[in-house]
mmCIF file of C-alpha atoms in Angstrom:
data_model
loop_
_atom_site.group_PDB
_atom_site.id
_atom_site.type_symbol
_atom_site.label_atom_id
_atom_site.label_comp_id
_atom_site.label_asym_id
_atom_site.label_seq_id
_atom_site.Cartn_x
_atom_site.Cartn_y
_atom_site.Cartn_z
ATOM 1 C CA MET A 1 -0.148 0.231 0.112
ATOM 2 C CA GLU A 2 2.870 2.221 0.974
ATOM 3 C CA SER A 3 4.577 1.856 -2.529
ATOM 4 C CA ASN A 4 1.339 3.196 -4.047
ATOM 5 C CA ILE A 5 1.349 6.202 -2.171
ATOM 6 C CA ILE A 6 4.831 6.905 -3.173
ATOM 7 C CA GLU A 7 4.036 6.066 -6.959
ATOM 8 C CA LYS A 8 0.828 8.917 -6.711
ATOM 9 C CA LYS A 9 3.143 11.288 -4.745
ATOM 10 C CA TYR A 10 5.836 11.243 -7.398
ATOM 11 C CA ASN A 11 3.627 11.201 -10.432
ATOM 12 C CA LYS A 12 2.482 15.025 -10.482
ATOM 13 C CA TRP A 13 6.311 15.563 -10.587
ATOM 14 C CA ILE A 14 6.976 13.663 -13.304
ATOM 15 C CA ILE A 15 4.203 14.831 -15.378
ATOM 16 C CA THR A 16 5.389 18.460 -14.273
ATOM 17 C CA LEU A 17 9.283 18.037 -15.168
ATOM 18 C CA SER A 18 8.438 16.097 -18.102
ATOM 19 C CA ILE A 19 6.642 18.988 -19.478
ATOM 20 C CA VAL A 20 8.622 21.998 -17.871
ATOM 21 C CA ILE A 21 12.648 20.499 -18.811
ATOM 22 C CA PRO A 22 12.041 20.358 -22.724
ATOM 23 C CA VAL A 23 9.870 23.687 -22.593
ATOM 24 C CA ALA A 24 12.442 25.351 -20.419
ATOM 25 C CA VAL A 25 15.558 24.320 -22.449
ATOM 26 C CA ALA A 26 13.822 25.350 -25.450
ATOM 27 C CA VAL A 27 12.949 28.507 -24.155
ATOM 28 C CA LEU A 28 16.354 28.988 -22.770
ATOM 29 C CA PHE A 29 17.892 27.545 -26.240
ATOM 30 C CA LYS A 30 16.818 30.933 -27.756
ATOM 31 C CA ILE A 31 17.560 33.629 -24.789
ATOM 32 C CA LYS A 32 21.082 34.937 -24.982
ATOM 33 C CA LEU A 33 22.263 36.510 -21.660
ATOM 34 C CA LYS A 34 24.285 38.942 -23.749
ATOM 35 C CA ASP A 35 20.959 40.338 -25.599
ATOM 36 C CA LEU A 36 19.753 40.488 -22.058
ATOM 37 C CA GLY A 37 22.491 43.099 -20.839
ATOM 38 C CA PHE A 38 24.586 40.621 -19.076
ATOM 39 C CA ASN A 39 28.413 40.849 -20.284
ATOM 40 C CA VAL A 40 29.136 37.290 -19.955
ATOM 41 C CA ALA A 41 31.682 35.696 -22.113
ATOM 42 C CA PRO A 42 31.104 32.833 -24.292
ATOM 43 C CA LEU A 43 31.575 29.395 -22.984
ATOM 44 C CA PRO A 44 33.249 27.722 -25.659
ATOM 45 C CA ILE A 45 34.620 25.010 -23.140
ATOM 46 C CA LEU A 46 31.413 23.624 -22.620
ATOM 47 C CA PRO A 47 30.513 21.126 -25.270
ATOM 48 C CA PRO A 48 33.897 18.779 -25.167
ATOM 49 C CA ILE A 49 32.807 18.779 -21.481
ATOM 50 C CA TYR A 50 29.143 17.812 -21.641
ATOM 51 C CA ALA A 51 30.214 15.261 -24.509
ATOM 52 C CA THR A 52 32.435 13.583 -21.776
ATOM 53 C CA ILE A 53 29.851 13.938 -19.310
ATOM 54 C CA ASN A 54 27.518 12.106 -22.171
ATOM 55 C CA GLY A 55 29.639 9.136 -22.909
ATOM 56 C CA VAL A 56 30.260 8.936 -18.875
ATOM 57 C CA THR A 57 26.335 8.306 -18.803
ATOM 58 C CA ALA A 58 26.675 5.603 -21.591
ATOM 59 C CA VAL A 59 29.009 3.718 -19.108
ATOM 60 C CA LEU A 60 27.452 4.163 -16.373
ATOM 61 C CA LEU A 61 23.678 3.070 -17.624
ATOM 62 C CA VAL A 62 25.856 -0.239 -19.281
ATOM 63 C CA SER A 63 27.673 -1.160 -15.765
ATOM 64 C CA ALA A 64 24.725 -0.522 -13.847
ATOM 65 C CA VAL A 65 22.878 -3.478 -15.998
ATOM 66 C CA LEU A 66 25.528 -5.583 -15.433
ATOM 67 C CA ALA A 67 25.785 -4.740 -12.144
ATOM 68 C CA ILE A 68 22.308 -5.790 -11.467
ATOM 69 C CA LYS A 69 22.476 -8.938 -13.702
ATOM 70 C CA LYS A 70 25.154 -10.076 -11.156
ATOM 71 C CA GLY A 71 22.795 -9.600 -8.399
ATOM 72 C CA LYS A 72 24.720 -6.317 -7.059
ATOM 73 C CA ARG A 73 21.612 -4.420 -6.321
ATOM 74 C CA GLN A 74 23.438 -1.437 -4.637
ATOM 75 C CA LEU A 75 25.918 -0.673 -6.803
ATOM 76 C CA HIS A 76 23.074 -0.791 -9.364
ATOM 77 C CA GLU A 77 21.222 2.058 -7.262
ATOM 78 C CA LYS A 78 24.552 3.817 -6.905
ATOM 79 C CA LEU A 79 25.546 3.660 -10.666
ATOM 80 C CA MET A 80 22.006 4.708 -11.553
ATOM 81 C CA LYS A 81 21.887 7.627 -9.022
ATOM 82 C CA THR A 82 24.954 8.738 -10.652
ATOM 83 C CA ALA A 83 23.878 8.511 -14.208
ATOM 84 C CA ILE A 84 21.051 10.947 -13.150
ATOM 85 C CA ALA A 85 23.393 13.321 -11.435
ATOM 86 C CA CYS A 86 25.380 13.439 -14.618
ATOM 87 C CA SER A 87 22.493 14.128 -16.767
ATOM 88 C CA LEU A 88 21.566 16.913 -14.660
ATOM 89 C CA VAL A 89 24.823 18.643 -14.966
ATOM 90 C CA PHE A 90 25.260 17.409 -18.645
ATOM 91 C CA LEU A 91 21.746 19.544 -19.158
ATOM 92 C CA LEU A 92 22.648 22.586 -16.780
ATOM 93 C CA LEU A 93 26.334 22.715 -18.505
ATOM 94 C CA TYR A 94 24.509 22.466 -22.374
ATOM 95 C CA ILE A 95 21.755 25.598 -21.124
ATOM 96 C CA ALA A 96 24.806 27.851 -19.963
ATOM 97 C CA TYR A 97 26.575 27.024 -22.952
ATOM 98 C CA HIS A 98 23.739 28.030 -25.530
ATOM 99 C CA MET A 99 22.534 31.233 -23.296
ATOM 100 C CA THR A 100 26.421 32.278 -23.704
ATOM 101 C CA THR A 101 27.271 31.225 -27.053
ATOM 102 C CA ASP A 102 25.814 31.741 -30.731
ATOM 103 C CA SER A 103 24.616 28.003 -31.830
ATOM 104 C CA THR A 104 26.696 26.450 -34.540
ATOM 105 C CA LYS A 105 25.513 25.606 -37.873
ATOM 106 C CA PHE A 106 26.734 22.093 -39.443
ATOM 107 C CA GLY A 107 29.267 22.238 -42.155
ATOM 108 C CA GLY A 108 28.737 18.895 -43.541
ATOM 109 C CA THR A 109 27.101 17.919 -46.815
ATOM 110 C CA GLY A 110 25.701 15.285 -48.650
ATOM 111 C CA THR A 111 25.285 12.001 -47.284
ATOM 112 C CA LEU A 112 27.216 13.191 -44.306
ATOM 113 C CA LYS A 113 24.520 16.432 -43.591
ATOM 114 C CA TYR A 114 21.757 14.084 -43.763
ATOM 115 C CA VAL A 115 23.107 11.353 -41.512
ATOM 116 C CA TYR A 116 24.252 14.330 -38.975
ATOM 117 C CA TYR A 117 20.464 15.794 -38.935
ATOM 118 C CA PHE A 118 18.758 12.167 -38.493
ATOM 119 C CA ILE A 119 21.374 11.507 -35.367
ATOM 120 C CA LEU A 120 20.684 14.861 -33.883
ATOM 121 C CA LEU A 121 16.891 14.898 -34.329
ATOM 122 C CA SER A 122 16.456 11.176 -33.116
ATOM 123 C CA HIS A 123 18.532 12.378 -30.370
ATOM 124 C CA ILE A 124 16.644 15.452 -29.297
ATOM 125 C CA THR A 125 13.222 13.778 -29.681
ATOM 126 C CA LEU A 126 14.373 10.709 -27.382
ATOM 127 C CA SER A 127 16.016 12.932 -24.845
ATOM 128 C CA ILE A 128 12.652 14.431 -24.242
ATOM 129 C CA ALA A 129 11.158 11.247 -23.778
ATOM 130 C CA THR A 130 13.902 9.907 -21.484
ATOM 131 C CA ILE A 131 13.102 12.259 -18.747
ATOM 132 C CA PRO A 132 9.655 10.237 -17.716
ATOM 133 C CA LEU A 133 10.977 7.396 -18.757
ATOM 134 C CA VAL A 134 14.027 7.816 -16.243
ATOM 135 C CA LEU A 135 11.636 9.264 -13.930
ATOM 136 C CA ILE A 136 9.399 6.878 -13.685
ATOM 137 C CA THR A 137 11.835 4.014 -13.390
ATOM 138 C CA TYR A 138 13.071 5.644 -10.650
ATOM 139 C CA VAL A 139 10.159 6.083 -8.613
ATOM 140 C CA ARG A 140 9.093 2.528 -9.210
ATOM 141 C CA ALA A 141 12.570 1.508 -7.838
ATOM 142 C CA LEU A 142 11.869 3.905 -4.802
ATOM 143 C CA ALA A 143 8.685 2.394 -4.261
ATOM 144 C CA GLU A 144 10.207 -1.022 -4.112
ATOM 145 C CA LYS A 145 8.074 -1.795 -7.365
ATOM 146 C CA PHE A 146 10.863 -3.620 -8.889
ATOM 147 C CA ASP A 147 8.593 -5.883 -11.118
ATOM 148 C CA LYS A 148 7.277 -2.857 -12.821
ATOM 149 C CA HIS A 149 10.548 -1.386 -12.536
ATOM 150 C CA LYS A 150 11.915 -3.840 -14.590
ATOM 151 C CA LYS A 151 9.901 -3.926 -17.048
ATOM 152 C CA ILE A 152 9.765 -0.257 -17.981
ATOM 153 C CA ALA A 153 13.982 -0.429 -17.411
ATOM 154 C CA LYS A 154 13.875 -2.693 -20.562
ATOM 155 C CA ILE A 155 12.753 0.146 -22.577
ATOM 156 C CA THR A 156 14.489 3.125 -20.649
ATOM 157 C CA PHE A 157 17.531 1.640 -20.729
ATOM 158 C CA PRO A 158 17.866 1.330 -24.519
ATOM 159 C CA VAL A 159 16.605 4.694 -25.158
ATOM 160 C CA TRP A 160 18.754 6.793 -22.649
ATOM 161 C CA LEU A 161 21.666 4.899 -24.145
ATOM 162 C CA TYR A 162 20.877 6.027 -27.121
ATOM 163 C CA VAL A 163 20.643 9.498 -25.874
ATOM 164 C CA ALA A 164 24.095 9.255 -24.405
ATOM 165 C CA VAL A 165 25.701 7.780 -27.035
ATOM 166 C CA THR A 166 24.531 9.926 -29.782
ATOM 167 C CA GLY A 167 25.248 13.136 -27.530
ATOM 168 C CA VAL A 168 29.121 12.166 -27.856
ATOM 169 C CA VAL A 169 28.404 11.713 -31.593
ATOM 170 C CA VAL A 170 26.388 14.689 -32.313
ATOM 171 C CA TYR A 171 29.024 16.691 -30.375
ATOM 172 C CA LEU A 172 32.238 14.897 -32.586
ATOM 173 C CA MET A 173 30.229 15.595 -36.020
ATOM 174 C CA ILE A 174 30.028 18.903 -35.098
ATOM 175 C CA SER A 175 33.232 19.698 -33.391
ATOM 176 C CA PRO A 176 34.793 20.821 -36.049
ATOM 177 C CA TYR A 177 32.572 23.664 -37.083
ATOM 178 C CA TYR A 178 32.967 25.239 -33.918
ATOM 179 C CA VAL A 179 34.135 28.821 -33.969
ATOM 180 C CA SER A 180 37.217 29.309 -31.770
#
């Protein structure tokens, strides 16, 4: 019974965050602090840092799955909490970069251009879908509804892993076009 209370308690937060985070990122992506009168230097150092965080997140996710398959629940839990923390840090750095630095246009042509935009669009779309998936998966573990947790984790894991890996790929593909 208590686990149902936990899930219901967090459902409003899951819905709210699943809407507010993508909307806030979209809005903040368009806002430049210099346009608001702030004298803030661009932060070109951030893309390789947040790409690295995406890579670390991917390693943490795979490690967490391997840990739970070996029955190491506490290690799994720590790795997953660290992956969530990495995703939050990524999000903050991503917003900081885009609020201080003009967007970079992809300079590739031909098939490479189509591949880049396919990866970018699927990355963005699935990153939005990842928010409720991660939150629901986490809350089900918190509520100790491990059967439901495992069921949704089988969906959450590959989607989140794809987002983490393609975050690195997008960075690698666009990094030659960054203006120093």
